[in-house]
Coordinates of C-alpha atoms in Angstrom, one line a residue:
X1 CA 0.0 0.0 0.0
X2 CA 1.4 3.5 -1.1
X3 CA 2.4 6.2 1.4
X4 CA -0.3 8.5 1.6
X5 CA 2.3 11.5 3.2
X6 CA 3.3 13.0 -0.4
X7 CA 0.2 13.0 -1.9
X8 CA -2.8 15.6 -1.5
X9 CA -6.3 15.6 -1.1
X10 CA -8.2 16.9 -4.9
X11 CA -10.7 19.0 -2.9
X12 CA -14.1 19.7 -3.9
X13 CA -14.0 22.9 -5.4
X14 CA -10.7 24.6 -5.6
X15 CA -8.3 24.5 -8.6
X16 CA -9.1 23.8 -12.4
X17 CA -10.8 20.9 -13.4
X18 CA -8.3 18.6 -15.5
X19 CA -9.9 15.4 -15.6
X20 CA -13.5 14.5 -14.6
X21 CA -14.4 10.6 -14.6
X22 CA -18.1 9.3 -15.8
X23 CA -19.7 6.2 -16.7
X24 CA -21.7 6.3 -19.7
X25 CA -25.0 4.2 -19.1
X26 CA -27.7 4.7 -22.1
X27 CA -30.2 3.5 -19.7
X28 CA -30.7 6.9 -18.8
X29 CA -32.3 8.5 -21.5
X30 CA -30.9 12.1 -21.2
X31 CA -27.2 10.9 -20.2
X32 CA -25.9 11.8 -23.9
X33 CA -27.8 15.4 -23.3
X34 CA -25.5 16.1 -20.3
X35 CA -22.9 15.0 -21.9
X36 CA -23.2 16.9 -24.8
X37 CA -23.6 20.0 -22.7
X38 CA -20.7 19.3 -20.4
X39 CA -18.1 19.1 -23.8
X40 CA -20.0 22.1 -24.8
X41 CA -19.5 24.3 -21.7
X42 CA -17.0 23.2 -18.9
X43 CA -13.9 25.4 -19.1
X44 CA -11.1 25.0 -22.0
X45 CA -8.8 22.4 -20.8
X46 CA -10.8 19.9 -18.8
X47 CA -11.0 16.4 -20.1
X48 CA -13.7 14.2 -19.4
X49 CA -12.5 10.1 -19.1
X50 CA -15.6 8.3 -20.1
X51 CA -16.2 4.6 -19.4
X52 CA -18.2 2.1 -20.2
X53 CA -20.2 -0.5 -18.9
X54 CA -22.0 -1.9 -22.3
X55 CA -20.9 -2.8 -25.9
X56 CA -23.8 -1.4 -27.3
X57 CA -23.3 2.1 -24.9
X58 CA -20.0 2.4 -26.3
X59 CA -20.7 2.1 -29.8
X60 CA -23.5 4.7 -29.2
X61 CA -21.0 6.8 -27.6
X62 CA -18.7 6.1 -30.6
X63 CA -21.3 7.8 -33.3
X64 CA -21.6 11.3 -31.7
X65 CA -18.7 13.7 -32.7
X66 CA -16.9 15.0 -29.4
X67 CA -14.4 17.3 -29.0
X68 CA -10.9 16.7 -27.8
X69 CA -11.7 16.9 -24.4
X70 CA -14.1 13.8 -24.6
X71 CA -11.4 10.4 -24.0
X72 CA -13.6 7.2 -24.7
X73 CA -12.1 4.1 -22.8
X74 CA -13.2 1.6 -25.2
X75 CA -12.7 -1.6 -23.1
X76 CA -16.1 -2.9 -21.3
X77 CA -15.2 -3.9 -18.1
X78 CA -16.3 -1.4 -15.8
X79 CA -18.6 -2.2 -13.5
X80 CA -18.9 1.0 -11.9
X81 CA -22.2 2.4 -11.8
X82 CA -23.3 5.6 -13.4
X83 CA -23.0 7.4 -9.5
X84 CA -18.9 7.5 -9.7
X85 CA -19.0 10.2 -6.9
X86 CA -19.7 7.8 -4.3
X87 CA -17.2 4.5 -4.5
X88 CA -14.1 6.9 -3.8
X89 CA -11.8 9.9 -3.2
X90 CA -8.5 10.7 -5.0
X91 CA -4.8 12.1 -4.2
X92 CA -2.7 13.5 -6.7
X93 CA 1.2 14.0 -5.8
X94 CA 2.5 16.7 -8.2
X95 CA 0.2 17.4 -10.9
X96 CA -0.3 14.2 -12.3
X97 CA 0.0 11.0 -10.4
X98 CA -2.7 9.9 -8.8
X99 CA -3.8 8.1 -5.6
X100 CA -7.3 6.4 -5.9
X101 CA -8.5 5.9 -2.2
X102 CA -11.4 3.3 -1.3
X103 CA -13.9 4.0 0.9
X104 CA -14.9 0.6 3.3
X105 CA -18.0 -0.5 1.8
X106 CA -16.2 -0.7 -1.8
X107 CA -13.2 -2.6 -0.7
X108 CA -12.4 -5.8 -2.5
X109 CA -14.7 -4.9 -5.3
X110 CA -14.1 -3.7 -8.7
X111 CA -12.5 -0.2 -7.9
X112 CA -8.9 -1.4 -8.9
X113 CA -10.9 -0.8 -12.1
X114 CA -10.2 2.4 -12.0
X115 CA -6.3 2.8 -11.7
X116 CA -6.1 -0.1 -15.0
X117 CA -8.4 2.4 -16.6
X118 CA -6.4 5.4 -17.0
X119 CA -3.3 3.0 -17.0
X120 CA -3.9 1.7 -20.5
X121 CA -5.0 5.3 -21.7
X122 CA -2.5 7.4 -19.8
X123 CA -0.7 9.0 -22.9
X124 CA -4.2 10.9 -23.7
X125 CA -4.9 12.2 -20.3
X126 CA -3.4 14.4 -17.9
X127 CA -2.1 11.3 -15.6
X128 CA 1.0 10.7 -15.9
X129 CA 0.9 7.9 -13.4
X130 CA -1.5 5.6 -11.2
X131 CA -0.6 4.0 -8.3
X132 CA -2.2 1.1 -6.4
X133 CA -5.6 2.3 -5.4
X134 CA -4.9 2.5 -1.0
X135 CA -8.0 0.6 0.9
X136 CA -9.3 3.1 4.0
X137 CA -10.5 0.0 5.5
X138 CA -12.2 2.1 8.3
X139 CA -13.6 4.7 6.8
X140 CA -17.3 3.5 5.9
X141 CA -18.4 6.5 3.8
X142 CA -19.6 7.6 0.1
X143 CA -18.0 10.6 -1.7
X144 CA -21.1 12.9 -2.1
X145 CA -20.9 12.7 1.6
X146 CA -17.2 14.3 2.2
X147 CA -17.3 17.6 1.1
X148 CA -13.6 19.8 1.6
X149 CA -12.6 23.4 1.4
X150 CA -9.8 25.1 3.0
X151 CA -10.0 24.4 6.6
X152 CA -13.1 22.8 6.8
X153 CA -14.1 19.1 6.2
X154 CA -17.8 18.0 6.1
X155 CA -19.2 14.8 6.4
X156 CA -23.0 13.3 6.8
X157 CA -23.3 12.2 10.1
X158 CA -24.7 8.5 9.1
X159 CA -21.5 8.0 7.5
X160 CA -19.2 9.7 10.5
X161 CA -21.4 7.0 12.4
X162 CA -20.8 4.1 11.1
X163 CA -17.0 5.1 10.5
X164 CA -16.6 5.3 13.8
X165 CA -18.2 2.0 14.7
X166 CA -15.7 0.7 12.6
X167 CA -12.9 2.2 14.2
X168 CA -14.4 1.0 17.7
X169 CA -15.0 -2.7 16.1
X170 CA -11.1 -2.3 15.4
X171 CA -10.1 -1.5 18.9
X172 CA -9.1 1.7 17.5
X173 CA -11.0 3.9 20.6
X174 CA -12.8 2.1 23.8
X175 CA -15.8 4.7 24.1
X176 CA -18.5 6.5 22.2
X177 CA -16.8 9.6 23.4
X178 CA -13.1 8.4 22.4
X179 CA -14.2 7.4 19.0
X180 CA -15.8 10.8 18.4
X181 CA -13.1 12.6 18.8
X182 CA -10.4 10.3 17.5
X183 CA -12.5 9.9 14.3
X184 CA -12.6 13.2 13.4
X185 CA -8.8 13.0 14.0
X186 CA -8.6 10.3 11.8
X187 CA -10.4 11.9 8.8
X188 CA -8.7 15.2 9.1
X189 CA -5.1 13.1 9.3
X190 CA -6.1 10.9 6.1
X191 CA -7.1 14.0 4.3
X192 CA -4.2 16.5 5.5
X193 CA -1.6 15.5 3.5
X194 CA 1.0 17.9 2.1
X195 CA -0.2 21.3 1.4
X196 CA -3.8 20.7 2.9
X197 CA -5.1 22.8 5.4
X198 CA -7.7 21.3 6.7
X199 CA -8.2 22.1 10.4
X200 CA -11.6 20.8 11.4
X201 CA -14.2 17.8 10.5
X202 CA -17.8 19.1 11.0
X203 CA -20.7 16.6 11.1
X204 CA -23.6 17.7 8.7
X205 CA -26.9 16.2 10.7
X206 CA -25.7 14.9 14.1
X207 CA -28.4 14.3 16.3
X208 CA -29.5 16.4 19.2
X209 CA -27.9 15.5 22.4
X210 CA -30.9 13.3 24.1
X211 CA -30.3 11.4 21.0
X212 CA -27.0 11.3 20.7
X213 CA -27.0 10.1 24.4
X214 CA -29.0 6.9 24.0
X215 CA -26.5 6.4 21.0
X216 CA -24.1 6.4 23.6
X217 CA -25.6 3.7 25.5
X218 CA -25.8 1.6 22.2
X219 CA -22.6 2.4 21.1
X220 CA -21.1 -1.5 21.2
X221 CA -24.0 -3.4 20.3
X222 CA -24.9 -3.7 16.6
X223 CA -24.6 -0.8 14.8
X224 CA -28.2 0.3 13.8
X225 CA -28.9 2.2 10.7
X226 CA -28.7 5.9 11.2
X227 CA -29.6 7.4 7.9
X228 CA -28.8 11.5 8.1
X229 CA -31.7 12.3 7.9
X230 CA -35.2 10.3 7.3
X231 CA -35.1 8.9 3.5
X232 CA -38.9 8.3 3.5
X233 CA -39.4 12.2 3.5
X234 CA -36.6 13.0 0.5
X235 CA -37.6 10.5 -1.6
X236 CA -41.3 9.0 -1.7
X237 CA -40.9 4.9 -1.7
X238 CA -41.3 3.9 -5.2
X239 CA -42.2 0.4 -5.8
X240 CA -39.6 -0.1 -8.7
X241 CA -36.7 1.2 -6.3
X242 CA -34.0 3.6 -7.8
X243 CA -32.6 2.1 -11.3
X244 CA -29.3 0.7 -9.6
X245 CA -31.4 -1.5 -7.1
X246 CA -30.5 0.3 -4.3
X247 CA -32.0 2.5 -1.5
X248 CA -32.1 6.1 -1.6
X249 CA -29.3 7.8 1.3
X250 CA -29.0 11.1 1.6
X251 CA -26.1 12.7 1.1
X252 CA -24.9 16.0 2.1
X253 CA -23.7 17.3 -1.7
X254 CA -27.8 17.3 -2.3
X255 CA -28.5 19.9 -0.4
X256 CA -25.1 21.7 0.4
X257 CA -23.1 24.4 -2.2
X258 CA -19.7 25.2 -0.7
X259 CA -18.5 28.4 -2.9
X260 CA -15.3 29.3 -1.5
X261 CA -16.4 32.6 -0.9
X262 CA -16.3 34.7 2.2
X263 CA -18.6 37.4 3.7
X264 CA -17.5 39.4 7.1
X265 CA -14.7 36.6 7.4
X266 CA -17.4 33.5 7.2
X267 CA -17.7 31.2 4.7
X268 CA -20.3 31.4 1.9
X269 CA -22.5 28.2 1.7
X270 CA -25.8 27.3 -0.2
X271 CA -28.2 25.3 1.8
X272 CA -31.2 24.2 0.0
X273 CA -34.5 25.5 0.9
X274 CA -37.7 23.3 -0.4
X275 CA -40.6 25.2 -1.9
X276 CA -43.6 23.1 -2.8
X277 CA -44.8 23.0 -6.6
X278 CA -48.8 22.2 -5.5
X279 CA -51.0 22.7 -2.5
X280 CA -49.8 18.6 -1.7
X281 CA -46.5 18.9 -1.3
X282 CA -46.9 21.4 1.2
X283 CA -47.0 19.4 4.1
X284 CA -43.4 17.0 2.8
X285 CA -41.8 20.4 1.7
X286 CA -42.1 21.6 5.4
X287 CA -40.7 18.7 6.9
X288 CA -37.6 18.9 4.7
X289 CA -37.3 22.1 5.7
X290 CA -37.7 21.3 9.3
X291 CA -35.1 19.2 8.7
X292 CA -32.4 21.8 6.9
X293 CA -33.3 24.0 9.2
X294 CA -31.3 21.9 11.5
X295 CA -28.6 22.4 9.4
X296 CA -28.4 26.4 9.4
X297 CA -28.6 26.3 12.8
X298 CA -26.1 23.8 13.5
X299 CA -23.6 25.8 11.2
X300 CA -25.0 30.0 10.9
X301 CA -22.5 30.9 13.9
X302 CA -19.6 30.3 11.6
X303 CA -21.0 30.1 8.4
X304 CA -23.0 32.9 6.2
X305 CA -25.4 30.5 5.3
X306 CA -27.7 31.6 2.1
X307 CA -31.1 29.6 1.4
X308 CA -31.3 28.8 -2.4
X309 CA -34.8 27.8 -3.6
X310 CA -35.5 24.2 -4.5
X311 CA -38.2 22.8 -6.1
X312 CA -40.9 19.7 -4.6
X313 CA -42.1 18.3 -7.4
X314 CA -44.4 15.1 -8.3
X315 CA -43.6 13.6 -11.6
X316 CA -44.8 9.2 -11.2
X317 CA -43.4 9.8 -7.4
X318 CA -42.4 13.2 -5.6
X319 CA -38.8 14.7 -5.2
X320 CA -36.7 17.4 -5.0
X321 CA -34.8 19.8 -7.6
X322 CA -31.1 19.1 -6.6
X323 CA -30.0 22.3 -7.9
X324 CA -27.2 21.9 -4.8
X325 CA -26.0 18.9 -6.6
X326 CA -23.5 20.8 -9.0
X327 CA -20.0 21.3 -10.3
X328 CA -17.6 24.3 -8.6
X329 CA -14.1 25.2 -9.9
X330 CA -12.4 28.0 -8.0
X331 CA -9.1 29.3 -8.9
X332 CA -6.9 32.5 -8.8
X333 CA -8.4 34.2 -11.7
X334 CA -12.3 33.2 -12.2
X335 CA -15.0 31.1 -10.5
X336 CA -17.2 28.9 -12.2
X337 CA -20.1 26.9 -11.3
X338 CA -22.2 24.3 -13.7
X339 CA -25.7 23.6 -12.5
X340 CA -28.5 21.3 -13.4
X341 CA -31.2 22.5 -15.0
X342 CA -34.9 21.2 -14.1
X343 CA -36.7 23.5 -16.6
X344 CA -35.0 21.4 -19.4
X345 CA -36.8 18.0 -20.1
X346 CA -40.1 17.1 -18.8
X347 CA -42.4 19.4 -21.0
X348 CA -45.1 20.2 -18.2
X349 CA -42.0 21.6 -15.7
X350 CA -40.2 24.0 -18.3
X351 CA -42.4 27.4 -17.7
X352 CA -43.1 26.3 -14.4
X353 CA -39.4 25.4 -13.4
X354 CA -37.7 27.8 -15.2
X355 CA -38.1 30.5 -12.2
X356 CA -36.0 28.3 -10.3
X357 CA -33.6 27.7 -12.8
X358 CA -32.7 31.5 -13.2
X359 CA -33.0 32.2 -9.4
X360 CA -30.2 29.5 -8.2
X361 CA -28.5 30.6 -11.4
X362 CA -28.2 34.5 -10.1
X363 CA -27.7 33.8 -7.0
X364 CA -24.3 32.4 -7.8
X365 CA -23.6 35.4 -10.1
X366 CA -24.3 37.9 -7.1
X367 CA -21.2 36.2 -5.1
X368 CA -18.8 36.8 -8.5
X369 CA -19.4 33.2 -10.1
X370 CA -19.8 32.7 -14.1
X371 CA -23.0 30.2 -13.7
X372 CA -23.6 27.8 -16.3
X373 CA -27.1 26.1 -16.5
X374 CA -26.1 22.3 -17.9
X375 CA -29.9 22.3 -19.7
X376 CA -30.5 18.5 -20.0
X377 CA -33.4 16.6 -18.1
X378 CA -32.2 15.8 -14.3
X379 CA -35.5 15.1 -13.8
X380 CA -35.2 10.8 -14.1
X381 CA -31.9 10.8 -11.9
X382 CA -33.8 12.6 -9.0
X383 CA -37.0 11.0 -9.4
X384 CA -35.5 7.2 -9.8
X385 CA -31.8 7.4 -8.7
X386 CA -30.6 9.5 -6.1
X387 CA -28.6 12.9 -7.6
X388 CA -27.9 14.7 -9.9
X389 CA -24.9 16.2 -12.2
X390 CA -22.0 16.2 -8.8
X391 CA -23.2 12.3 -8.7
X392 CA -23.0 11.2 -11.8
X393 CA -19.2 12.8 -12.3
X394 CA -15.7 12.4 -10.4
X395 CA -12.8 14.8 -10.4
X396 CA -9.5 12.6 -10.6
X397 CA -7.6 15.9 -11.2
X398 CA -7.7 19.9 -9.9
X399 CA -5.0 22.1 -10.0

């Protein structure tokens, strides 16, 4: 396993985007759309890897005429879903050599995938070298669930949860009290390497401390599930389940924006705010906002905390906009930010959505961002998988 000390974390918005990751899957009808519209508007420079999962995906892929940015692995043996956020995190050392990091729950699978990937098609990206992807065998999390900027590391608390039942079940910490503290060490050490700066772990979601008390007292029987917050309200059950199989989770990057700006020496971040589409909404719309309201309060001492408006909406089951679930590049010089667009697609949301659009879109041009609406239909990823256009992509490389 590969020393960890010389490489650094690729945060989650700062620096250039050189290489994003995705995995083409033609079951989802408007995938070619947002691809399409990500060769056509992410900045000059950034490549997209593409891989595939099907024959007849690729050669689908194959007909359309990309730019040079678009690099088509044309071998078929990925078996990564189309939600490559979630199975891991990456360190580059340099510019260009790259540490893939597993999270727990992906370990022994097919993430080595990755590293032979780019391997066989290095001469046409930006890697110049991948190294043996290093197994976290304790840390029991999903990507759109770490979110890094600066100082500041933030992580749902269902995943800090079971992370640290893993570090207890590995004699790691002897207490509920010992593991929450030495976790948060433990995440800040595995992410701190080199030039990071990263000074603090906060835990989006953790329960109030009654709650977190009678966690205490559970603390070394079986872990229970602790979901961040209750699934059942952000996604109505639907009988055919999400296209992948698996149960909806929530994760932070749904309903958190970090922007890397700061106001009277806070940081700026979007929290979603849920506005009903139709009188029947009304009732789920307030508990999700019951819910993020949890959130601001949690966080408004040291954060400027702005509210950006989010749609309920009911297409064959209900769910929200994830307008939160975008793409941030912050450097030096300019500040970019591409966001999904929900008033592109289903015809009976486009005059009724596109309010929304336009508001989320200004109000990341009032803190000095160039917002880009990616207009393709998000609407099947929310309403049967579980994201949106931060799910469905990976950055392997910023600088």
């Amino acid at each position: 396993m590969p020393e960890t000390q010389e490489f650094s974390f690729v945060p989650s918005i700062r620096g250039k985007i050189k290489l994003l990751v995705m995995v083409f899957d033609l079951v989802e009808p408007s995938y070619l759309s947002i691809l399409k519209e990500l060769d056509k508007k992410l900045s000059s420079g950034t490549q997209i890897l593409i891989l595939n999962i099907d024959r007849n995906f690729r050669d689908e892929l194959l007909k359309e005429k990309w730019s040079k940015r678009i690099i088509i692995d044309v071998n078929l043996n990925s078996n990564f879903s189309r939600w490559i956020r979630d199975p891991f995190i990456t360190f580059v050392k340099g510019k260009e050599t790259l540490l893939v990091t597993e999270f727990l729950h992906n370990i022994s699978s097919h993430n080595q995938e990755l590293a032979e990937h780019i391997d066989k098609i290095y001469d046409t990206t930006p890697v110049e070298k991948i190294v043996e992807v290093n197994q976290a065998d304790w840390f029991d999390a999903a990507g759109g669930n770490v979110l890094a900027d600066q100082k500041y590391i933030f992580i749902g608390w269902n995943d800090f949860y079971k992370t640290m039942n893993q570090l207890y079940l590995k004699n790691q910490c002897a207490s509920f009290e010992d593991c929450y503290t030495f976790t948060k060490d433990k995440i800040r050490e595995l992410l701190n390497q080199e030039n990071s700066t990263f000074e603090e772990v906060i835990v989006i979601g953790e329960p109030s401390k009654n709650s977190k008390n009678a966690l205490m007292r559970a603390f070394t029987e079986e872990v229970p599930s602790f979901p961040l917050f209750d699934h059942h309200i952000w996604k109505s059950p639907d009988k055919r389940k999400a296209m992948n199989g698996m149960d909806f989770i929530v994760h932070i990057d749904l309903f958190i924006s970090l922007t890397g700006q700061i106001f009277k020496q806070k940081p700026i971040i979007f929290v979603a705010f849920v506005i009903p589409t139709m009188p029947e909404l009304a009732s789920r719309a307030n508990k999700l906002n019951e819910e993020l309201e949890g959130v601001v309060v949690q966080m408004k001492e040291h954060f400027c905390i702005m509210r950006n408006p989010v749609p309920l909406v009911k297409n064959n089951i209900e769910y929200p906009c994830f307008y939160n679930n975008c793409l941030v590049e912050v450097t030096e010089t300019i500040k970019s930010v591409w966001i999904p667009s929900f008033a592109t697609g289903k015809e009976d949301w486009k005059k009724k959505l596109m309010p929304y659009d336009k508001a989320n879109q200004r109000l990341w041009k009032e803190i000095g961002f160039k917002a880009i609406l990616i207009k393709s239909d998000f609407h099947n990823l929310c309403e049967y998988g579980k994201g949106a256009l931060h799910c469905i992509t990976n950055e392997l490389i910023r600088h």
